[in-house]
Structures are given as structure tokens and as C-alpha cells.
């Protein structure tokens, strides 16, 4: 019983260290603090468990999120052509482009938020976005927001990397 | 007798929770997954807590467990609603109309 | 003791959803499930050992986990602002 929980502790802490996206690390740390409070309880230290529950699950989560506000959020919408999104989309197909965009965000110290959607491009323009990616047979089109000043750097980065398959087309939207 | 009823209720609750855990791997979309997880988890929680209350009889322990049941019945749907709302307003849409 | 062991195994299986979940909302769903299972586990342990103070820990878990999850989902919905 104790050993299983200790195993979970190791796994969560390793994932929290190795991940590139900081908001995922916050979630892993939440799970980590829950498991470690349970371990304290099994070691007959309920007062420490109480303190860990208070600090770990609410206070440190909120503190980390407030600190993450300093990071710029880079919202990327990826339009999928099929009628329904399934889990298979997240592990293949558009994954290569997503990985390159994540790499770019890590290099420029941005926090990527990648959202897969089936919605039409024109409806997506109402949301706050940084980049919208659409796929068709000839091009991969990247629409950039008018105030997106990272577009030049991203164009350069994507052209230097290994191409995904179809050529890119960059469109800077206007007001 | 009391012990037998409480054991049956506790195992029934664990069975409900196990169905919920199967459900989050059975479906391969986000919205069905959160639907299954929230409903079945709350039912399992309720059954298991009733089992614990029956096991202990009318004591201070049971009073505290009852308080916990009331709090969780309010909180669990709120959390699930908040997550689903966050996904919907961010534009994460999985099916074309 | 058997219900506790079963519940710990279920907790570990559902915590796999935190690690593999494709989107960030899946991870939050997994965190919610893990925390609710942990509350049940604490109540069961308190019932088997007849120790009332463990219930206080589980009450604290329930209330403070709620606050943390609500803050996290508001943060993601507001694109990085509260």
C-alpha cells in the first residue's frame, strides 16, 4: 500500500521536471502534493499531512498561476478537417507541426496553448488568437493576428526546420 | 447484520467507481469522458459514504462523514462544470453541426 | 483492508489520465478524479482505524482542492489572466 503510493510520487515528480509546458507542471505538482500528503498520513504524521494539504493543493497552485501570468500566452488554434476529433489526432498527423511550434515557443519564452477544433476559420477570428493553422491539399496556411509581432521570427524558424510535407503559406491579418 | 450491509454498500461503491475509471479510458473524446467521470464518481462516493455511516452507527464520526457528503455533493458537480465550461469557451469544439 | 487496496489501485489507474491526457482539460479531469478518490481513501482509513482526526484532513482536502481547481480552470479560460 505504501510502496504503490511512493511509486506514484516518483512518477509525478519526474514528469513535473521534464515537461516543457509550465502549466502542465503545475497540474503534476498538484497531484504530487496530494500523494505526498497521503504518504505523510501513512507514516503517522497527520499534522504534517494537514499542513501539506493546505499549502500544496491551494496556496502553491495559486502562487504558481499568479507567477505564470508574467508569461505571454501564445494561443494556437489548429483546424482539423474531419467531422469529429478523436484521441488519434493528438498522437499522429498534425503532431509534427505542433511539435515544431512548441519548440519555437520554448525558444522565444512563450507559453503555448494549443487548441484543436473543427470550427470554421471565420468563426475563430472572433476568439482571441495568435495563430490559426488550417490544412488543405496544397498549403498549410497560418493566419496571424494583426498585433502578432513574433510572426517574422516564426516564419524564419519554420523555414529553417525540416519541412512537414506541404509548403507553408503565411498570412498576416489586418484590422 | 450491520457489518454485512455496510460491507455490501462499500463494495458496491467501489464497483461504481471502477465503472467510472473504465469510462475515462473507454471513450476517446473529451466531453463524453467528463460526462461519465462526473456522474459515476459522485454516485460511487455517495454509496461508499453511506456504507461507512452504516458501519459506524450514530456517532460523531458519522456526523463528520455526513458533513463531508454534503460538501462533496455541492463541490463535485461545480468542479466538473467549471472544467467543461473552460474547455467550451476556449473554442475546443469536437464535432461539426 | 481489501477495499483500501482496491481503491489505491483505482487511484493509480485514474492518475494515468493525468500523464497521458492529450489536452490540458483532460489532465484537470484526471486531477479531479484523483483528489475525489483520495478523499474516499482517507475516510475509509479513518473508519478502519477509528481515528477521527483523519476526517479533518479529508475535509481540508475537499474544500481546498475545490479552490485550486476553480482557479486553474479560470486561468485557462481567461487565456492567462484571472
mmCIF file of N, CA and C in Angstrom, chain B:
data_model
loop_
_atom_site.group_PDB
_atom_site.id
_atom_site.type_symbol
_atom_site.label_atom_id
_atom_site.label_comp_id
_atom_site.label_asym_id
_atom_site.label_seq_id
_atom_site.Cartn_x
_atom_site.Cartn_y
_atom_site.Cartn_z
ATOM 1 N N UNK B 1 -25.081 -8.210 11.228
ATOM 2 C CA UNK B 1 -26.017 -7.726 10.213
ATOM 3 C C UNK B 1 -25.598 -6.350 9.706
ATOM 4 N N UNK B 2 -25.356 -5.458 10.656
ATOM 5 C CA UNK B 2 -24.923 -4.108 10.309
ATOM 6 C C UNK B 2 -23.623 -4.158 9.523
ATOM 7 N N UNK B 3 -22.730 -5.042 9.950
ATOM 8 C CA UNK B 3 -21.437 -5.176 9.305
ATOM 9 C C UNK B 3 -21.589 -5.666 7.869
ATOM 10 N N UNK B 4 -22.516 -6.622 7.689
ATOM 11 C CA UNK B 4 -22.711 -7.200 6.354
ATOM 12 C C UNK B 4 -23.251 -6.146 5.388
ATOM 13 N N UNK B 5 -24.261 -5.375 5.844
ATOM 14 C CA UNK B 5 -24.859 -4.355 4.971
ATOM 15 C C UNK B 5 -23.813 -3.309 4.592
ATOM 16 N N UNK B 6 -23.009 -2.909 5.590
ATOM 17 C CA UNK B 6 -22.004 -1.879 5.300
ATOM 18 C C UNK B 6 -20.961 -2.398 4.323
ATOM 19 N N UNK B 7 -20.569 -3.675 4.458
ATOM 20 C CA UNK B 7 -19.583 -4.220 3.522
ATOM 21 C C UNK B 7 -20.144 -4.268 2.110
ATOM 22 N N UNK B 8 -21.426 -4.667 1.999
ATOM 23 C CA UNK B 8 -22.039 -4.723 0.662
ATOM 24 C C UNK B 8 -22.070 -3.329 0.037
ATOM 25 N N UNK B 9 -22.435 -2.319 0.852
ATOM 26 C CA UNK B 9 -22.514 -0.955 0.305
ATOM 27 C C UNK B 9 -21.142 -0.447 -0.115
ATOM 28 N N UNK B 10 -20.109 -0.768 0.694
ATOM 29 C CA UNK B 10 -18.762 -0.281 0.356
ATOM 30 C C UNK B 10 -18.285 -0.916 -0.945
ATOM 31 N N UNK B 11 -18.510 -2.235 -1.089
ATOM 32 C CA UNK B 11 -18.057 -2.872 -2.338
ATOM 33 C C UNK B 11 -18.848 -2.392 -3.543
ATOM 34 N N UNK B 12 -20.144 -2.080 -3.314
ATOM 35 C CA UNK B 12 -20.958 -1.539 -4.415
ATOM 36 C C UNK B 12 -20.419 -0.182 -4.859
ATOM 37 N N UNK B 13 -20.047 0.629 -3.878
ATOM 38 C CA UNK B 13 -19.472 1.936 -4.199
ATOM 39 C C UNK B 13 -18.185 1.801 -4.984
ATOM 40 N N UNK B 14 -17.341 0.833 -4.573
ATOM 41 C CA UNK B 14 -16.081 0.633 -5.297
ATOM 42 C C UNK B 14 -16.354 0.161 -6.712
ATOM 43 N N UNK B 15 -17.434 -0.654 -6.883
ATOM 44 C CA UNK B 15 -17.781 -1.099 -8.239
ATOM 45 C C UNK B 15 -18.190 0.084 -9.107
ATOM 46 N N UNK B 16 -18.974 1.016 -8.523
ATOM 47 C CA UNK B 16 -19.360 2.212 -9.291
ATOM 48 C C UNK B 16 -18.130 3.018 -9.703
ATOM 49 N N UNK B 17 -17.212 3.198 -8.752
ATOM 50 C CA UNK B 17 -16.008 3.976 -9.060
ATOM 51 C C UNK B 17 -15.200 3.296 -10.150
ATOM 52 N N UNK B 18 -15.175 1.939 -10.110
ATOM 53 C CA UNK B 18 -14.424 1.209 -11.140
ATOM 54 C C UNK B 18 -15.060 1.417 -12.503
ATOM 55 N N UNK B 19 -16.409 1.475 -12.559
ATOM 56 C CA UNK B 19 -17.052 1.757 -13.843
ATOM 57 C C UNK B 19 -16.658 3.139 -14.346
ATOM 58 N N UNK B 20 -16.572 4.098 -13.432
ATOM 59 C CA UNK B 20 -16.156 5.444 -13.847
ATOM 60 C C UNK B 20 -14.751 5.446 -14.400
ATOM 61 N N UNK B 21 -13.853 4.677 -13.759
ATOM 62 C CA UNK B 21 -12.463 4.638 -14.220
ATOM 63 C C UNK B 21 -12.373 3.958 -15.578
ATOM 64 N N UNK B 22 -13.213 2.918 -15.788
ATOM 65 C CA UNK B 22 -13.231 2.301 -17.123
ATOM 66 C C UNK B 22 -13.730 3.312 -18.151
ATOM 67 N N UNK B 23 -14.732 4.101 -17.742
ATOM 68 C CA UNK B 23 -15.317 5.058 -18.676
ATOM 69 C C UNK B 23 -14.351 6.097 -19.182
ATOM 70 N N UNK B 24 -13.395 6.543 -18.351
ATOM 71 C CA UNK B 24 -12.487 7.564 -18.860
ATOM 72 C C UNK B 24 -11.439 6.994 -19.796
ATOM 73 N N UNK B 25 -11.335 5.671 -19.920
ATOM 74 C CA UNK B 25 -10.472 5.131 -20.972
ATOM 75 C C UNK B 25 -11.266 4.580 -22.153
ATOM 76 N N UNK B 26 -12.560 4.341 -21.954
ATOM 77 C CA UNK B 26 -13.390 3.732 -22.988
ATOM 78 C C UNK B 26 -13.690 4.749 -24.088
ATOM 79 N N UNK B 27 -13.985 5.969 -23.737
ATOM 80 C CA UNK B 27 -14.346 6.980 -24.729
ATOM 81 C C UNK B 27 -13.098 7.681 -25.218
ATOM 82 N N UNK B 28 -13.155 8.144 -26.492
ATOM 83 C CA UNK B 28 -11.967 8.845 -26.970
ATOM 84 C C UNK B 28 -12.274 10.279 -27.379
ATOM 85 N N UNK B 29 -13.128 10.927 -26.626
ATOM 86 C CA UNK B 29 -13.332 12.361 -26.754
ATOM 87 C C UNK B 29 -13.359 12.955 -25.370
ATOM 88 N N UNK B 30 -13.189 14.284 -25.326
ATOM 89 C CA UNK B 30 -13.112 14.893 -24.004
ATOM 90 C C UNK B 30 -14.483 15.016 -23.348
ATOM 91 N N UNK B 31 -15.471 15.476 -24.096
ATOM 92 C CA UNK B 31 -16.767 15.767 -23.467
ATOM 93 C C UNK B 31 -17.508 14.512 -22.972
ATOM 94 N N UNK B 32 -17.565 13.393 -23.730
ATOM 95 C CA UNK B 32 -18.155 12.172 -23.142
ATOM 96 C C UNK B 32 -17.408 11.701 -21.911
ATOM 97 N N UNK B 33 -16.088 11.868 -21.942
ATOM 98 C CA UNK B 33 -15.270 11.422 -20.815
ATOM 99 C C UNK B 33 -15.626 12.171 -19.540
ATOM 100 N N UNK B 34 -15.785 13.488 -19.659
ATOM 101 C CA UNK B 34 -16.052 14.271 -18.444
ATOM 102 C C UNK B 34 -17.469 14.008 -17.959
ATOM 103 N N UNK B 35 -18.390 13.708 -18.895
ATOM 104 C CA UNK B 35 -19.761 13.370 -18.505
ATOM 105 C C UNK B 35 -19.780 12.108 -17.648
ATOM 106 N N UNK B 36 -19.125 11.048 -18.174
ATOM 107 C CA UNK B 36 -19.090 9.776 -17.462
ATOM 108 C C UNK B 36 -18.414 9.921 -16.113
ATOM 109 N N UNK B 37 -17.257 10.601 -16.117
ATOM 110 C CA UNK B 37 -16.471 10.685 -14.890
ATOM 111 C C UNK B 37 -17.238 11.382 -13.785
ATOM 112 N N UNK B 38 -17.918 12.482 -14.103
ATOM 113 C CA UNK B 38 -18.567 13.236 -13.035
ATOM 114 C C UNK B 38 -19.731 12.455 -12.437
ATOM 115 N N UNK B 39 -20.586 11.877 -13.295
ATOM 116 C CA UNK B 39 -21.801 11.237 -12.766
ATOM 117 C C UNK B 39 -21.453 10.024 -11.928
ATOM 118 N N UNK B 40 -20.686 9.118 -12.522
ATOM 119 C CA UNK B 40 -20.465 7.836 -11.865
ATOM 120 C C UNK B 40 -19.626 8.019 -10.609
ATOM 121 N N UNK B 41 -18.723 8.988 -10.659
ATOM 122 C CA UNK B 41 -17.883 9.223 -9.489
ATOM 123 C C UNK B 41 -18.704 9.715 -8.309
ATOM 124 N N UNK B 42 -19.661 10.621 -8.566
ATOM 125 C CA UNK B 42 -20.478 11.134 -7.468
ATOM 126 C C UNK B 42 -21.341 10.037 -6.869
ATOM 127 N N UNK B 43 -21.910 9.172 -7.723
ATOM 128 C CA UNK B 43 -22.744 8.076 -7.210
ATOM 129 C C UNK B 43 -21.913 7.118 -6.358
ATOM 130 N N UNK B 44 -20.707 6.798 -6.835
ATOM 131 C CA UNK B 44 -19.854 5.904 -6.066
ATOM 132 C C UNK B 44 -19.468 6.490 -4.727
ATOM 133 N N UNK B 45 -19.169 7.793 -4.735
ATOM 134 C CA UNK B 45 -18.828 8.474 -3.476
ATOM 135 C C UNK B 45 -19.974 8.382 -2.481
ATOM 136 N N UNK B 46 -21.186 8.654 -2.975
ATOM 137 C CA UNK B 46 -22.359 8.648 -2.092
ATOM 138 C C UNK B 46 -22.577 7.264 -1.486
ATOM 139 N N UNK B 47 -22.499 6.220 -2.336
ATOM 140 C CA UNK B 47 -22.744 4.862 -1.846
ATOM 141 C C UNK B 47 -21.706 4.451 -0.806
ATOM 142 N N UNK B 48 -20.440 4.783 -1.102
ATOM 143 C CA UNK B 48 -19.377 4.373 -0.181
ATOM 144 C C UNK B 48 -19.509 5.080 1.160
ATOM 145 N N UNK B 49 -19.888 6.369 1.124
ATOM 146 C CA UNK B 49 -20.029 7.102 2.381
ATOM 147 C C UNK B 49 -21.204 6.583 3.193
ATOM 148 N N UNK B 50 -22.298 6.197 2.507
ATOM 149 C CA UNK B 50 -23.434 5.620 3.242
ATOM 150 C C UNK B 50 -23.009 4.315 3.898
ATOM 151 N N UNK B 51 -22.184 3.535 3.190
ATOM 152 C CA UNK B 51 -21.665 2.311 3.784
ATOM 153 C C UNK B 51 -20.856 2.578 5.038
ATOM 154 N N UNK B 52 -20.010 3.607 4.998
ATOM 155 C CA UNK B 52 -19.200 3.930 6.174
ATOM 156 C C UNK B 52 -20.081 4.403 7.329
ATOM 157 N N UNK B 53 -21.135 5.178 7.008
ATOM 158 C CA UNK B 53 -22.031 5.659 8.068
ATOM 159 C C UNK B 53 -22.762 4.488 8.722
ATOM 160 N N UNK B 54 -23.232 3.544 7.898
ATOM 161 C CA UNK B 54 -23.929 2.370 8.451
ATOM 162 C C UNK B 54 -22.978 1.566 9.331
ATOM 163 N N UNK B 55 -21.720 1.475 8.942
ATOM 164 C CA UNK B 55 -20.744 0.702 9.708
ATOM 165 C C UNK B 55 -20.512 1.271 11.096
ATOM 166 N N UNK B 56 -20.565 2.634 11.205
ATOM 167 C CA UNK B 56 -20.228 3.259 12.482
ATOM 168 C C UNK B 56 -21.421 3.554 13.374
ATOM 169 N N UNK B 57 -22.656 3.554 12.823
ATOM 170 C CA UNK B 57 -23.793 3.887 13.663
ATOM 171 C C UNK B 57 -23.864 5.378 13.925
ATOM 172 N N UNK B 58 -24.707 5.809 14.869
ATOM 173 C CA UNK B 58 -24.886 7.235 15.138
ATOM 174 C C UNK B 58 -23.835 7.723 16.119
ATOM 175 N N UNK B 59 -22.722 8.232 15.588
ATOM 176 C CA UNK B 59 -21.678 8.779 16.450
ATOM 177 C C UNK B 59 -21.214 10.108 15.864
ATOM 178 N N UNK B 60 -20.221 10.705 16.495
ATOM 179 C CA UNK B 60 -19.657 11.948 15.986
ATOM 180 C C UNK B 60 -18.963 11.711 14.654
ATOM 181 N N UNK B 61 -18.383 10.524 14.548
ATOM 182 C CA UNK B 61 -17.725 10.128 13.300
ATOM 183 C C UNK B 61 -18.702 10.206 12.125
ATOM 184 N N UNK B 62 -19.904 9.632 12.318
ATOM 185 C CA UNK B 62 -20.895 9.630 11.248
ATOM 186 C C UNK B 62 -21.350 11.040 10.919
ATOM 187 N N UNK B 63 -21.413 11.898 11.951
ATOM 188 C CA UNK B 63 -21.811 13.291 11.710
ATOM 189 C C UNK B 63 -20.814 13.985 10.802
ATOM 190 N N UNK B 64 -19.526 13.738 11.064
ATOM 191 C CA UNK B 64 -18.498 14.367 10.228
ATOM 192 C C UNK B 64 -18.539 13.825 8.812
ATOM 193 N N UNK B 65 -18.769 12.525 8.690
ATOM 194 C CA UNK B 65 -18.857 11.948 7.349
ATOM 195 C C UNK B 65 -20.043 12.542 6.600
ATOM 196 N N UNK B 66 -21.159 12.747 7.313
ATOM 197 C CA UNK B 66 -22.326 13.371 6.681
ATOM 198 C C UNK B 66 -22.029 14.769 6.188
ATOM 199 N N UNK B 67 -21.278 15.526 6.986
ATOM 200 C CA UNK B 67 -20.865 16.871 6.565
ATOM 201 C C UNK B 67 -20.035 16.796 5.294
ATOM 202 N N UNK B 68 -19.138 15.806 5.254
ATOM 203 C CA UNK B 68 -18.272 15.633 4.076
ATOM 204 C C UNK B 68 -19.106 15.290 2.844
ATOM 205 N N UNK B 69 -20.151 14.447 3.056
ATOM 206 C CA UNK B 69 -21.020 14.078 1.926
ATOM 207 C C UNK B 69 -21.722 15.312 1.371
ATOM 208 N N UNK B 70 -22.251 16.155 2.284
ATOM 209 C CA UNK B 70 -22.973 17.353 1.819
ATOM 210 C C UNK B 70 -22.033 18.274 1.049
ATOM 211 N N UNK B 71 -20.818 18.480 1.584
ATOM 212 C CA UNK B 71 -19.864 19.373 0.919
ATOM 213 C C UNK B 71 -19.501 18.830 -0.456
ATOM 214 N N UNK B 72 -19.241 17.525 -0.538
ATOM 215 C CA UNK B 72 -18.804 16.977 -1.829
ATOM 216 C C UNK B 72 -19.938 16.963 -2.844
ATOM 217 N N UNK B 73 -21.179 16.748 -2.354
ATOM 218 C CA UNK B 73 -22.304 16.805 -3.296
ATOM 219 C C UNK B 73 -22.431 18.181 -3.914
ATOM 220 N N UNK B 74 -22.068 19.241 -3.155
ATOM 221 C CA UNK B 74 -22.096 20.575 -3.756
ATOM 222 C C UNK B 74 -20.890 20.798 -4.671
ATOM 223 N N UNK B 75 -19.723 20.317 -4.246
ATOM 224 C CA UNK B 75 -18.483 20.739 -4.881
ATOM 225 C C UNK B 75 -18.207 19.990 -6.177
ATOM 226 N N UNK B 76 -18.460 18.663 -6.197
ATOM 227 C CA UNK B 76 -18.021 17.838 -7.326
ATOM 228 C C UNK B 76 -18.654 18.251 -8.662
ATOM 229 N N UNK B 77 -19.978 18.472 -8.732
ATOM 230 C CA UNK B 77 -20.541 18.963 -9.987
ATOM 231 C C UNK B 77 -20.023 20.354 -10.362
ATOM 232 N N UNK B 78 -19.752 21.184 -9.361
ATOM 233 C CA UNK B 78 -19.249 22.534 -9.661
ATOM 234 C C UNK B 78 -17.898 22.467 -10.357
ATOM 235 N N UNK B 79 -17.006 21.593 -9.865
ATOM 236 C CA UNK B 79 -15.679 21.488 -10.470
ATOM 237 C C UNK B 79 -15.805 20.993 -11.911
ATOM 238 N N UNK B 80 -16.648 19.962 -12.112
ATOM 239 C CA UNK B 80 -16.786 19.401 -13.452
ATOM 240 C C UNK B 80 -17.365 20.433 -14.413
ATOM 241 N N UNK B 81 -18.360 21.160 -13.929
ATOM 242 C CA UNK B 81 -18.953 22.214 -14.761
ATOM 243 C C UNK B 81 -17.926 23.279 -15.115
ATOM 244 N N UNK B 82 -17.091 23.597 -14.153
ATOM 245 C CA UNK B 82 -16.093 24.645 -14.392
ATOM 246 C C UNK B 82 -15.085 24.198 -15.453
ATOM 247 N N UNK B 83 -14.659 22.909 -15.401
ATOM 248 C CA UNK B 83 -13.692 22.430 -16.396
ATOM 249 C C UNK B 83 -14.326 22.406 -17.784
ATOM 250 N N UNK B 84 -15.574 21.899 -17.872
ATOM 251 C CA UNK B 84 -16.214 21.799 -19.183
ATOM 252 C C UNK B 84 -16.476 23.180 -19.765
ATOM 253 N N UNK B 85 -16.828 24.125 -18.897
ATOM 254 C CA UNK B 85 -17.076 25.492 -19.355
ATOM 255 C C UNK B 85 -15.798 26.137 -19.858
ATOM 256 N N UNK B 86 -14.703 25.859 -19.149
ATOM 257 C CA UNK B 86 -13.415 26.400 -19.574
ATOM 258 C C UNK B 86 -13.029 25.866 -20.945
ATOM 259 N N UNK B 87 -13.297 24.562 -21.192
ATOM 260 C CA UNK B 87 -12.958 23.995 -22.496
ATOM 261 C C UNK B 87 -13.855 24.564 -23.577
ATOM 262 N N UNK B 88 -15.146 24.743 -23.272
ATOM 263 C CA UNK B 88 -16.082 25.185 -24.316
ATOM 264 C C UNK B 88 -15.818 26.625 -24.725
ATOM 265 N N UNK B 89 -15.575 27.495 -23.756
ATOM 266 C CA UNK B 89 -15.365 28.900 -24.103
ATOM 267 C C UNK B 89 -14.001 29.153 -24.708
ATOM 268 N N UNK B 90 -13.066 28.203 -24.562
ATOM 269 C CA UNK B 90 -11.782 28.382 -25.228
ATOM 270 C C UNK B 90 -11.855 28.011 -26.700
ATOM 271 N N UNK B 91 -12.997 27.466 -27.161
ATOM 272 C CA UNK B 91 -13.141 27.126 -28.563
ATOM 273 C C UNK B 91 -12.733 25.721 -28.887
ATOM 274 N N UNK B 92 -12.673 24.838 -27.911
ATOM 275 C CA UNK B 92 -12.340 23.428 -28.161
ATOM 276 C C UNK B 92 -13.615 22.728 -28.548
ATOM 277 N N UNK B 93 -13.822 22.590 -29.869
ATOM 278 C CA UNK B 93 -15.085 22.038 -30.357
ATOM 279 C C UNK B 93 -14.773 20.755 -31.089
ATOM 280 N N UNK B 94 -15.503 19.656 -30.797
ATOM 281 C CA UNK B 94 -15.085 18.363 -31.324
ATOM 282 C C UNK B 94 -15.969 17.868 -32.434
ATOM 283 N N UNK B 95 -17.091 18.494 -32.723
ATOM 284 C CA UNK B 95 -17.978 17.927 -33.734
ATOM 285 C C UNK B 95 -18.629 19.043 -34.530
ATOM 286 N N UNK B 96 -18.712 18.824 -35.854
ATOM 287 C CA UNK B 96 -19.390 19.808 -36.701
ATOM 288 C C UNK B 96 -20.893 19.621 -36.595
ATOM 289 N N UNK B 97 -21.607 20.717 -36.561
ATOM 290 C CA UNK B 97 -23.068 20.600 -36.505
ATOM 291 C C UNK B 97 -23.606 20.200 -37.879
#
